[in-house]
Amino acid sequence: MTSTQFFQGQPQKEPISQEPVKAQKRDGVISSANNFWKKDDSSLKDAEVLEKQVTSWDVVTINCTANLNFSKDDWFQGLEPNFRQFLLYRHCRYFPMLINHPEKCSGETYLLIVVKSIITQHDRREAIRRTWGQEKELGGKKIRVLFLLGVASKEEERANYQKLLEYENHIYRDILQWDFLDSFFNLTLKEVHFLKWFSIYCDNVRYVFKGDDDVFVSPSNIVEFLADQKGDNLFVGDVLLKARPIRKKENKYYIPSALYSKSTYPPYAGGGGFVMDGQLARKLHRVSESLELYPIDDVFLGMCLEALRVTPVAHAGFRTFGIVKNKNSKMNKEPCFFQNMLVVHKLLPPELLVMWDLVVHFWTPCCHTHTPEGRGRIRWHRKLIL
């Protein structure tokens, strides 16, 4: 099975090939289901040595077959087809690059904004470029932007969308793309590919913001927050503590107990958006190579942080579930609440464009008034645009 057949959204036939496992960087046998997150010190040291030698993306071919070493075990046979597929190919760690822009990390960059997207969502990328994803300098601090993509998950869409993406990249030159399918389980692949890419090309990047393509971000608020930070190992976002694996099969984030038997996850930041120190990103790359991949990308990063003994920091300005968790609440649409936020999740392109205009160009400042008609009423003042 080639990389372009991973996770098509259709039941897969059991692989019949008995070829030995061949994987980029990782030829070892997958560990048992209950200890796959354990740190392997020897492989971590090997990764550190290798990182010093690599100066460009070094994966140029796809060489990956199913790992059948555990395929007849009872715990494996009891899994749903998509989880069996994931485990059979979890060792396939790295894939070739289709579009690369190493120049994005040339010179001194204070904040590198990295956005996870998929090939069909051009409208989201365009909305970000028109709003918070503009490359600029804030107080002399350079901000640059990249979008992370795989290839189209549906074969019938692949050729046409690839041509459109190549034209989009020709115009904006802000795309990183690898030759694996964009699917939910492959989000962790996107994570480790970026960390490897960053470790190769980005020695002079101070901080990284990484988020989804449906978020509102205030780069100026992020830069203001970072100005007060000292030391390394900063990892800040909307942190979840003692989150429990979801066992309901109908849930998007369902995880069978055979794959993860612990009752809680390590602390991790919601994948909608977080900020990390550039030095920490390189450490995360090294430690990620000593861990088996996990289907949920933000939980996987939490496992990497745990292995590094780094605790993610919670910040009230990161709202990866919206201003309030009730997504239909009117508070989630109020511009005044956005002015002091760093990241707000779940805005589609039309909502993002409107909110950006309201927050940046029209409504400021926001102040609270206490009146007999209603305490805490918000009054907006329209700023004259000349």
mmCIF file of C-alpha atoms in Angstrom:
data_model
loop_
_atom_site.group_PDB
_atom_site.id
_atom_site.type_symbol
_atom_site.label_atom_id
_atom_site.label_comp_id
_atom_site.label_asym_id
_atom_site.label_seq_id
_atom_site.Cartn_x
_atom_site.Cartn_y
_atom_site.Cartn_z
ATOM 1 C CA MET A 1 0.000 0.000 0.000
ATOM 2 C CA THR A 2 1.391 3.377 -0.981
ATOM 3 C CA SER A 3 1.079 6.603 0.972
ATOM 4 C CA THR A 4 -1.648 7.841 -1.347
ATOM 5 C CA GLN A 5 -3.903 5.004 -0.240
ATOM 6 C CA PHE A 6 -3.827 5.795 3.488
ATOM 7 C CA PHE A 7 -7.191 6.458 5.112
ATOM 8 C CA GLN A 8 -9.476 6.822 2.137
ATOM 9 C CA GLY A 9 -12.530 6.681 4.385
ATOM 10 C CA GLN A 10 -13.369 3.202 3.079
ATOM 11 C CA PRO A 11 -12.845 -0.215 4.680
ATOM 12 C CA GLN A 12 -9.418 -1.533 3.821
ATOM 13 C CA LYS A 13 -8.631 -5.139 2.971
ATOM 14 C CA GLU A 14 -6.246 -6.932 5.290
ATOM 15 C CA PRO A 15 -2.733 -6.618 3.827
ATOM 16 C CA ILE A 16 -1.354 -9.881 2.512
ATOM 17 C CA SER A 17 2.224 -8.779 1.968
ATOM 18 C CA GLN A 18 4.723 -10.513 4.239
ATOM 19 C CA GLU A 19 7.592 -8.173 3.389
ATOM 20 C CA PRO A 20 9.604 -6.921 6.358
ATOM 21 C CA VAL A 21 8.713 -3.509 7.703
ATOM 22 C CA LYS A 22 10.575 -0.671 5.996
ATOM 23 C CA ALA A 23 10.140 2.841 7.317
ATOM 24 C CA GLN A 24 11.743 6.253 7.073
ATOM 25 C CA LYS A 25 13.949 6.647 10.165
ATOM 26 C CA ARG A 26 12.179 4.015 12.247
ATOM 27 C CA ASP A 27 12.714 0.326 11.439
ATOM 28 C CA GLY A 28 11.906 -1.000 14.888
ATOM 29 C CA VAL A 29 8.971 -3.212 15.753
ATOM 30 C CA ILE A 30 5.987 -1.368 17.192
ATOM 31 C CA SER A 31 5.827 -1.787 20.940
ATOM 32 C CA SER A 32 2.874 -3.319 22.745
ATOM 33 C CA ALA A 33 -0.276 -1.216 22.948
ATOM 34 C CA ASN A 34 0.057 -0.337 26.622
ATOM 35 C CA ASN A 35 3.584 1.082 26.647
ATOM 36 C CA PHE A 36 4.024 2.735 23.254
ATOM 37 C CA TRP A 37 4.425 6.189 24.833
ATOM 38 C CA LYS A 38 7.487 5.215 26.856
ATOM 39 C CA LYS A 39 10.672 7.109 26.171
ATOM 40 C CA ASP A 40 13.502 5.302 24.396
ATOM 41 C CA ASP A 41 16.719 7.034 25.433
ATOM 42 C CA SER A 42 18.888 5.297 22.839
ATOM 43 C CA SER A 43 16.697 6.393 19.922
ATOM 44 C CA LEU A 44 16.602 9.931 21.327
ATOM 45 C CA LYS A 45 20.413 10.078 21.321
ATOM 46 C CA ASP A 46 20.490 8.752 17.758
ATOM 47 C CA ALA A 47 18.033 11.481 16.738
ATOM 48 C CA GLU A 48 20.247 14.168 18.298
ATOM 49 C CA VAL A 49 23.274 12.959 16.313
ATOM 50 C CA LEU A 50 21.249 12.719 13.109
ATOM 51 C CA GLU A 51 19.808 16.225 13.504
ATOM 52 C CA LYS A 52 23.309 17.725 13.467
ATOM 53 C CA GLN A 53 24.008 16.094 10.112
ATOM 54 C CA VAL A 54 20.795 16.906 8.210
ATOM 55 C CA THR A 55 20.812 20.237 6.365
ATOM 56 C CA SER A 56 17.853 19.712 4.001
ATOM 57 C CA TRP A 57 14.755 17.534 3.783
ATOM 58 C CA ASP A 58 16.258 14.097 3.286
ATOM 59 C CA VAL A 59 13.222 11.882 2.582
ATOM 60 C CA VAL A 60 12.825 11.575 -1.185
ATOM 61 C CA THR A 61 11.114 8.207 -1.700
ATOM 62 C CA ILE A 62 8.212 6.301 -0.199
ATOM 63 C CA ASN A 63 9.308 2.936 1.142
ATOM 64 C CA CYS A 64 6.682 1.610 3.492
ATOM 65 C CA THR A 65 4.925 -1.717 3.998
ATOM 66 C CA ALA A 66 2.517 -2.958 6.652
ATOM 67 C CA ASN A 67 3.898 -4.078 9.999
ATOM 68 C CA LEU A 68 2.243 -7.474 10.492
ATOM 69 C CA ASN A 69 4.130 -8.405 13.660
ATOM 70 C CA PHE A 70 1.057 -8.014 15.875
ATOM 71 C CA SER A 71 -1.738 -8.348 13.313
ATOM 72 C CA LYS A 72 -2.930 -11.700 14.696
ATOM 73 C CA ASP A 73 -3.028 -10.607 18.340
ATOM 74 C CA ASP A 74 -6.463 -10.626 19.947
ATOM 75 C CA TRP A 75 -6.260 -6.991 21.057
ATOM 76 C CA PHE A 76 -5.491 -5.949 17.473
ATOM 77 C CA GLN A 77 -8.246 -8.035 15.914
ATOM 78 C CA GLY A 78 -10.766 -6.418 18.251
ATOM 79 C CA LEU A 79 -10.049 -2.900 16.960
ATOM 80 C CA GLU A 80 -12.133 -1.001 14.417
ATOM 81 C CA PRO A 81 -10.753 -1.026 10.820
ATOM 82 C CA ASN A 82 -9.468 2.559 10.913
ATOM 83 C CA PHE A 83 -7.428 1.890 14.063
ATOM 84 C CA ARG A 84 -6.027 -1.338 12.626
ATOM 85 C CA GLN A 85 -5.017 0.605 9.525
ATOM 86 C CA PHE A 86 -3.362 3.259 11.672
ATOM 87 C CA LEU A 87 -1.342 0.713 13.653
ATOM 88 C CA LEU A 88 -0.234 -1.260 10.606
ATOM 89 C CA TYR A 89 1.392 1.846 9.139
ATOM 90 C CA ARG A 90 2.227 3.865 12.241
ATOM 91 C CA HIS A 91 5.936 3.254 11.709
ATOM 92 C CA CYS A 92 5.782 5.140 8.372
ATOM 93 C CA ARG A 93 7.121 8.274 9.953
ATOM 94 C CA TYR A 94 8.282 10.648 7.189
ATOM 95 C CA PHE A 95 7.342 11.294 3.556
ATOM 96 C CA PRO A 96 8.791 13.327 0.666
ATOM 97 C CA MET A 97 8.176 17.068 0.388
ATOM 98 C CA LEU A 98 6.175 18.306 -2.581
ATOM 99 C CA ILE A 99 6.414 22.047 -1.834
ATOM 100 C CA ASN A 100 9.112 23.605 0.327
ATOM 101 C CA HIS A 101 10.040 27.146 1.364
ATOM 102 C CA PRO A 102 13.183 27.039 3.491
ATOM 103 C CA GLU A 103 13.696 30.760 2.816
ATOM 104 C CA LYS A 104 10.868 31.475 5.271
ATOM 105 C CA CYS A 105 13.377 30.923 8.051
ATOM 106 C CA SER A 106 16.214 32.957 6.568
ATOM 107 C CA GLY A 107 17.439 35.807 8.714
ATOM 108 C CA GLU A 108 16.030 36.618 12.133
ATOM 109 C CA THR A 109 12.333 35.799 12.593
ATOM 110 C CA TYR A 110 10.662 36.644 15.882
ATOM 111 C CA LEU A 111 7.360 34.819 15.330
ATOM 112 C CA LEU A 112 6.688 32.099 12.769
ATOM 113 C CA ILE A 113 2.936 31.607 12.288
ATOM 114 C CA VAL A 114 2.170 28.051 11.153
ATOM 115 C CA VAL A 115 -1.360 27.074 10.133
ATOM 116 C CA LYS A 116 -2.665 23.537 9.617
ATOM 117 C CA SER A 117 -4.879 23.437 6.539
ATOM 118 C CA ILE A 118 -6.121 21.004 3.907
ATOM 119 C CA ILE A 119 -5.882 21.370 0.163
ATOM 120 C CA THR A 120 -9.617 21.954 -0.452
ATOM 121 C CA GLN A 121 -9.928 24.865 2.022
ATOM 122 C CA HIS A 122 -8.454 27.653 -0.071
ATOM 123 C CA ASP A 123 -11.105 30.084 1.234
ATOM 124 C CA ARG A 124 -9.830 29.696 4.804
ATOM 125 C CA ARG A 125 -6.229 30.343 3.803
ATOM 126 C CA GLU A 126 -7.275 33.389 1.788
ATOM 127 C CA ALA A 127 -9.262 34.804 4.720
ATOM 128 C CA ILE A 128 -6.225 34.380 7.002
ATOM 129 C CA ARG A 129 -3.938 36.113 4.495
ATOM 130 C CA ARG A 130 -6.366 39.046 4.365
ATOM 131 C CA THR A 131 -6.636 39.330 8.154
ATOM 132 C CA TRP A 132 -4.299 38.125 10.898
ATOM 133 C CA GLY A 133 -1.936 36.128 8.669
ATOM 134 C CA GLN A 134 -0.238 39.083 7.015
ATOM 135 C CA GLU A 135 3.544 39.034 7.072
ATOM 136 C CA LYS A 136 4.843 42.216 8.691
ATOM 137 C CA GLU A 137 6.986 43.694 11.443
ATOM 138 C CA LEU A 138 5.637 44.717 14.827
ATOM 139 C CA GLY A 139 8.020 46.969 16.723
ATOM 140 C CA GLY A 140 10.872 45.731 14.561
ATOM 141 C CA LYS A 141 9.971 42.090 15.185
ATOM 142 C CA LYS A 142 9.530 40.096 11.991
ATOM 143 C CA ILE A 143 6.455 37.844 11.576
ATOM 144 C CA ARG A 144 6.282 35.205 8.851
ATOM 145 C CA VAL A 145 3.483 32.807 7.848
ATOM 146 C CA LEU A 146 3.281 29.232 6.528
ATOM 147 C CA PHE A 147 0.472 26.758 5.805
ATOM 148 C CA LEU A 148 0.972 23.011 6.344
ATOM 149 C CA LEU A 149 -0.703 20.571 3.946
ATOM 150 C CA GLY A 150 -0.754 16.980 2.753
ATOM 151 C CA VAL A 151 -2.407 15.777 -0.456
ATOM 152 C CA ALA A 152 -6.136 15.560 -1.156
ATOM 153 C CA SER A 153 -7.762 12.604 0.607
ATOM 154 C CA LYS A 154 -10.119 11.782 -2.292
ATOM 155 C CA GLU A 155 -8.366 10.358 -5.312
ATOM 156 C CA GLU A 156 -10.791 11.934 -7.788
ATOM 157 C CA GLU A 157 -9.929 15.399 -6.384
ATOM 158 C CA ARG A 158 -6.197 14.956 -6.213
ATOM 159 C CA ALA A 159 -4.907 16.039 -9.639
ATOM 160 C CA ASN A 160 -7.044 19.158 -10.046
ATOM 161 C CA TYR A 161 -6.636 20.396 -6.499
ATOM 162 C CA GLN A 162 -2.903 19.837 -6.668
ATOM 163 C CA LYS A 163 -2.665 22.084 -9.718
ATOM 164 C CA LEU A 164 -4.711 24.759 -7.961
ATOM 165 C CA LEU A 165 -2.497 24.514 -4.881
ATOM 166 C CA GLU A 166 0.640 24.859 -6.965
ATOM 167 C CA TYR A 167 -0.782 28.022 -8.538
ATOM 168 C CA GLU A 168 -1.748 29.343 -5.085
ATOM 169 C CA ASN A 169 1.793 28.680 -3.900
ATOM 170 C CA HIS A 170 3.179 30.412 -7.005
ATOM 171 C CA ILE A 171 1.287 33.553 -5.961
ATOM 172 C CA TYR A 172 1.837 33.546 -2.198
ATOM 173 C CA ARG A 173 4.862 31.271 -1.635
ATOM 174 C CA ASP A 174 3.667 30.245 1.825
ATOM 175 C CA ILE A 175 2.876 26.516 1.453
ATOM 176 C CA LEU A 176 4.649 23.484 2.919
ATOM 177 C CA GLN A 177 3.274 20.233 1.506
ATOM 178 C CA TRP A 178 4.184 16.587 2.045
ATOM 179 C CA ASP A 179 3.149 13.436 0.196
ATOM 180 C CA PHE A 180 0.739 11.929 2.711
ATOM 181 C CA LEU A 181 -3.043 12.096 2.777
ATOM 182 C CA ASP A 182 -4.736 14.869 4.692
ATOM 183 C CA SER A 183 -6.921 12.917 7.099
ATOM 184 C CA PHE A 184 -7.853 13.112 10.767
ATOM 185 C CA PHE A 185 -5.455 10.369 11.859
ATOM 186 C CA ASN A 186 -2.666 11.923 9.785
ATOM 187 C CA LEU A 187 -2.736 15.201 11.716
ATOM 188 C CA THR A 188 0.011 13.772 13.912
ATOM 189 C CA LEU A 189 2.074 13.184 10.773
ATOM 190 C CA LYS A 190 1.664 16.871 9.998
ATOM 191 C CA GLU A 191 2.918 17.646 13.496
ATOM 192 C CA VAL A 192 6.096 15.562 13.277
ATOM 193 C CA HIS A 193 6.817 16.663 9.707
ATOM 194 C CA PHE A 194 6.716 20.307 10.731
ATOM 195 C CA LEU A 195 8.927 19.691 13.788
ATOM 196 C CA LYS A 196 11.501 17.944 11.613
ATOM 197 C CA TRP A 197 11.313 20.706 8.982
ATOM 198 C CA PHE A 198 11.670 23.390 11.649
ATOM 199 C CA SER A 199 14.707 21.655 13.167
ATOM 200 C CA ILE A 200 16.407 21.581 9.767
ATOM 201 C CA TYR A 201 15.736 25.099 8.524
ATOM 202 C CA CYS A 202 14.783 27.421 11.393
ATOM 203 C CA ASP A 203 17.757 28.089 13.655
ATOM 204 C CA ASN A 204 16.904 31.786 13.908
ATOM 205 C CA VAL A 205 13.196 31.630 14.802
ATOM 206 C CA ARG A 206 12.475 32.799 18.353
ATOM 207 C CA TYR A 207 8.834 31.707 18.741
ATOM 208 C CA VAL A 208 6.272 29.626 16.862
ATOM 209 C CA PHE A 209 2.513 30.042 16.812
ATOM 210 C CA LYS A 210 0.816 26.898 15.500
ATOM 211 C CA GLY A 211 -2.932 26.688 14.952
ATOM 212 C CA ASP A 212 -5.887 25.681 12.808
ATOM 213 C CA ASP A 213 -7.265 27.505 9.781
ATOM 214 C CA ASP A 214 -10.562 28.389 11.498
ATOM 215 C CA VAL A 215 -9.233 30.603 14.287
ATOM 216 C CA PHE A 216 -9.067 34.322 15.013
ATOM 217 C CA VAL A 217 -5.557 35.338 16.086
ATOM 218 C CA SER A 218 -4.159 38.636 17.320
ATOM 219 C CA PRO A 219 -0.442 38.665 16.431
ATOM 220 C CA SER A 220 0.001 42.007 18.226
ATOM 221 C CA ASN A 221 -1.407 40.549 21.453
ATOM 222 C CA ILE A 222 0.854 37.501 21.081
ATOM 223 C CA VAL A 223 3.932 39.686 20.560
ATOM 224 C CA GLU A 224 2.960 41.820 23.551
ATOM 225 C CA PHE A 225 2.572 38.695 25.684
ATOM 226 C CA LEU A 226 5.918 37.272 24.545
ATOM 227 C CA ALA A 227 7.746 40.507 25.399
ATOM 228 C CA ASP A 228 7.328 39.662 29.087
ATOM 229 C CA GLN A 229 8.551 36.064 28.801
ATOM 230 C CA LYS A 230 11.963 34.935 29.971
ATOM 231 C CA GLY A 231 13.800 31.645 29.649
ATOM 232 C CA ASP A 232 13.235 28.672 27.361
ATOM 233 C CA ASN A 233 10.684 25.858 27.191
ATOM 234 C CA LEU A 234 7.653 28.128 26.893
ATOM 235 C CA PHE A 235 4.567 26.271 25.678
ATOM 236 C CA VAL A 236 1.356 28.226 26.240
ATOM 237 C CA GLY A 237 -2.257 27.742 25.174
ATOM 238 C CA ASP A 238 -5.651 26.498 26.271
ATOM 239 C CA VAL A 239 -4.366 23.684 28.495
ATOM 240 C CA LEU A 240 -6.442 20.631 29.349
ATOM 241 C CA LEU A 241 -5.588 18.903 32.605
ATOM 242 C CA LYS A 242 -6.500 15.299 33.399
ATOM 243 C CA ALA A 243 -8.553 14.980 30.216
ATOM 244 C CA ARG A 244 -10.004 11.505 29.801
ATOM 245 C CA PRO A 245 -9.782 9.427 26.632
ATOM 246 C CA ILE A 246 -13.191 9.265 24.972
ATOM 247 C CA ARG A 247 -14.547 5.715 24.810
ATOM 248 C CA LYS A 248 -17.776 6.382 22.888
ATOM 249 C CA LYS A 249 -17.322 4.966 19.416
ATOM 250 C CA GLU A 250 -19.545 7.546 17.744
ATOM 251 C CA ASN A 251 -17.286 10.396 18.921
ATOM 252 C CA LYS A 252 -14.697 11.856 16.554
ATOM 253 C CA TYR A 253 -12.016 11.570 19.279
ATOM 254 C CA TYR A 254 -12.838 7.994 20.297
ATOM 255 C CA ILE A 255 -9.837 5.966 21.442
ATOM 256 C CA PRO A 256 -10.132 2.233 22.247
ATOM 257 C CA SER A 257 -8.648 1.133 25.554
ATOM 258 C CA ALA A 258 -6.399 -1.334 23.705
ATOM 259 C CA LEU A 259 -4.628 1.639 22.144
ATOM 260 C CA TYR A 260 -4.439 3.756 25.309
ATOM 261 C CA SER A 261 -5.201 2.109 28.639
ATOM 262 C CA LYS A 262 -4.495 4.984 31.045
ATOM 263 C CA SER A 263 -7.470 6.806 32.556
ATOM 264 C CA THR A 264 -6.195 10.320 31.753
ATOM 265 C CA TYR A 265 -3.979 12.083 29.244
ATOM 266 C CA PRO A 266 -0.916 14.121 30.198
ATOM 267 C CA PRO A 267 -1.490 17.904 30.196
ATOM 268 C CA TYR A 268 -1.777 19.232 26.651
ATOM 269 C CA ALA A 269 -2.873 22.388 24.829
ATOM 270 C CA GLY A 270 -5.863 22.377 22.511
ATOM 271 C CA GLY A 271 -4.706 22.140 18.910
ATOM 272 C CA GLY A 272 -6.704 25.200 17.838
ATOM 273 C CA GLY A 273 -3.711 27.363 18.651
ATOM 274 C CA PHE A 274 -0.679 27.559 20.941
ATOM 275 C CA VAL A 275 2.675 29.321 21.171
ATOM 276 C CA MET A 276 6.019 27.643 21.841
ATOM 277 C CA ASP A 277 9.639 28.648 22.106
ATOM 278 C CA GLY A 278 11.793 27.843 19.069
ATOM 279 C CA GLN A 279 14.340 25.950 21.154
ATOM 280 C CA LEU A 280 11.540 23.860 22.629
ATOM 281 C CA ALA A 281 10.273 23.028 19.132
ATOM 282 C CA ARG A 282 13.661 21.484 18.348
ATOM 283 C CA LYS A 283 13.553 19.482 21.585
ATOM 284 C CA LEU A 284 10.045 18.301 20.715
ATOM 285 C CA HIS A 285 11.329 17.029 17.383
ATOM 286 C CA ARG A 286 14.056 14.995 19.050
ATOM 287 C CA VAL A 287 11.796 13.456 21.668
ATOM 288 C CA SER A 288 8.970 12.819 19.169
ATOM 289 C CA GLU A 289 11.229 10.382 17.346
ATOM 290 C CA SER A 290 11.440 8.260 20.490
ATOM 291 C CA LEU A 291 7.635 7.927 20.793
ATOM 292 C CA GLU A 292 5.147 5.981 18.736
ATOM 293 C CA LEU A 293 2.652 8.160 16.903
ATOM 294 C CA TYR A 294 -0.770 8.705 18.463
ATOM 295 C CA PRO A 295 -3.949 9.404 16.462
ATOM 296 C CA ILE A 296 -4.761 12.720 18.222
ATOM 297 C CA ASP A 297 -2.093 15.284 17.404
ATOM 298 C CA ASP A 298 -2.461 17.666 20.353
ATOM 299 C CA VAL A 299 -2.451 14.735 22.817
ATOM 300 C CA PHE A 300 0.684 13.426 21.103
ATOM 301 C CA LEU A 301 2.385 16.780 21.714
ATOM 302 C CA GLY A 302 1.325 16.499 25.355
ATOM 303 C CA MET A 303 3.060 13.119 25.496
ATOM 304 C CA CYS A 304 6.202 14.710 24.032
ATOM 305 C CA LEU A 305 6.080 17.520 26.602
ATOM 306 C CA GLU A 306 5.667 14.954 29.371
ATOM 307 C CA ALA A 307 8.740 13.076 28.137
ATOM 308 C CA LEU A 308 10.673 16.361 28.232
ATOM 309 C CA ARG A 309 9.265 17.154 31.683
ATOM 310 C CA VAL A 310 7.887 20.439 30.376
ATOM 311 C CA THR A 311 4.538 21.627 31.701
ATOM 312 C CA PRO A 312 2.336 23.579 29.262
ATOM 313 C CA VAL A 313 1.141 26.932 30.599
ATOM 314 C CA ALA A 314 -2.546 27.858 30.555
ATOM 315 C CA HIS A 315 -3.488 31.353 29.379
ATOM 316 C CA ALA A 316 -7.011 32.809 29.440
ATOM 317 C CA GLY A 317 -6.405 34.536 26.095
ATOM 318 C CA PHE A 318 -6.399 31.203 24.246
ATOM 319 C CA ARG A 319 -10.024 30.192 23.667
ATOM 320 C CA THR A 320 -9.933 27.044 21.560
ATOM 321 C CA PHE A 321 -13.586 26.347 22.329
ATOM 322 C CA GLY A 322 -14.774 29.890 21.601
ATOM 323 C CA ILE A 323 -15.213 32.731 24.087
ATOM 324 C CA VAL A 324 -17.646 30.443 25.874
ATOM 325 C CA LYS A 325 -18.048 26.725 25.214
ATOM 326 C CA ASN A 326 -21.635 27.126 24.031
ATOM 327 C CA LYS A 327 -20.823 27.763 20.374
ATOM 328 C CA ASN A 328 -24.228 29.372 19.774
ATOM 329 C CA SER A 329 -23.787 31.934 22.542
ATOM 330 C CA LYS A 330 -23.966 35.579 21.420
ATOM 331 C CA MET A 331 -20.832 36.262 23.443
ATOM 332 C CA ASN A 332 -18.844 34.349 20.813
ATOM 333 C CA LYS A 333 -19.820 37.040 18.268
ATOM 334 C CA GLU A 334 -19.104 40.167 20.334
ATOM 335 C CA PRO A 335 -16.085 42.152 19.032
ATOM 336 C CA CYS A 336 -15.249 43.570 22.450
ATOM 337 C CA PHE A 337 -14.396 40.139 23.801
ATOM 338 C CA PHE A 338 -11.952 39.579 20.940
ATOM 339 C CA GLN A 339 -9.817 42.664 21.563
ATOM 340 C CA ASN A 340 -7.858 41.155 24.446
ATOM 341 C CA MET A 341 -7.793 37.579 23.144
ATOM 342 C CA LEU A 342 -4.758 35.898 21.612
ATOM 343 C CA VAL A 343 -6.604 33.021 19.899
ATOM 344 C CA VAL A 344 -10.304 32.280 19.425
ATOM 345 C CA HIS A 345 -11.329 29.052 17.701
ATOM 346 C CA LYS A 346 -14.187 28.143 15.351
ATOM 347 C CA LEU A 347 -14.628 31.063 12.942
ATOM 348 C CA LEU A 348 -15.394 30.312 9.308
ATOM 349 C CA PRO A 349 -14.071 32.722 6.607
ATOM 350 C CA PRO A 350 -17.089 35.089 6.456
ATOM 351 C CA GLU A 351 -17.165 35.324 10.269
ATOM 352 C CA LEU A 352 -13.418 35.879 10.449
ATOM 353 C CA LEU A 353 -13.481 38.688 7.882
ATOM 354 C CA VAL A 354 -16.328 40.478 9.647
ATOM 355 C CA MET A 355 -14.832 40.067 13.119
ATOM 356 C CA TRP A 356 -11.412 41.258 11.988
ATOM 357 C CA ASP A 357 -12.893 44.431 10.531
ATOM 358 C CA LEU A 358 -14.918 45.077 13.678
ATOM 359 C CA VAL A 359 -12.033 44.507 16.062
ATOM 360 C CA VAL A 360 -9.237 46.163 14.125
ATOM 361 C CA HIS A 361 -10.919 48.957 12.199
ATOM 362 C CA PHE A 362 -14.253 49.950 13.657
ATOM 363 C CA TRP A 363 -15.076 49.186 17.264
ATOM 364 C CA THR A 364 -12.679 50.575 19.836
ATOM 365 C CA PRO A 365 -12.392 51.000 22.696
ATOM 366 C CA CYS A 366 -14.829 48.709 24.454
ATOM 367 C CA CYS A 367 -15.967 49.815 27.877
ATOM 368 C CA HIS A 368 -18.405 48.487 30.442
ATOM 369 C CA THR A 369 -21.212 50.623 31.804
ATOM 370 C CA HIS A 370 -23.331 49.860 34.814
ATOM 371 C CA THR A 371 -26.857 51.136 34.327
ATOM 372 C CA PRO A 372 -30.208 50.412 35.986
ATOM 373 C CA GLU A 373 -31.312 48.760 32.747
ATOM 374 C CA GLY A 374 -28.559 46.158 32.914
ATOM 375 C CA ARG A 375 -25.269 45.833 34.730
ATOM 376 C CA GLY A 376 -22.218 45.179 32.639
ATOM 377 C CA ARG A 377 -23.774 46.346 29.374
ATOM 378 C CA ILE A 378 -21.123 46.830 26.692
ATOM 379 C CA ARG A 379 -20.986 50.173 24.849
ATOM 380 C CA TRP A 380 -19.102 50.375 21.573
ATOM 381 C CA HIS A 381 -17.464 53.508 20.222
ATOM 382 C CA ARG A 382 -17.042 53.753 16.488
ATOM 383 C CA LYS A 383 -13.613 54.929 15.423
ATOM 384 C CA LEU A 384 -13.548 57.354 12.526
ATOM 385 C CA ILE A 385 -11.554 55.942 9.601
ATOM 386 C CA LEU A 386 -9.988 58.673 7.471
#
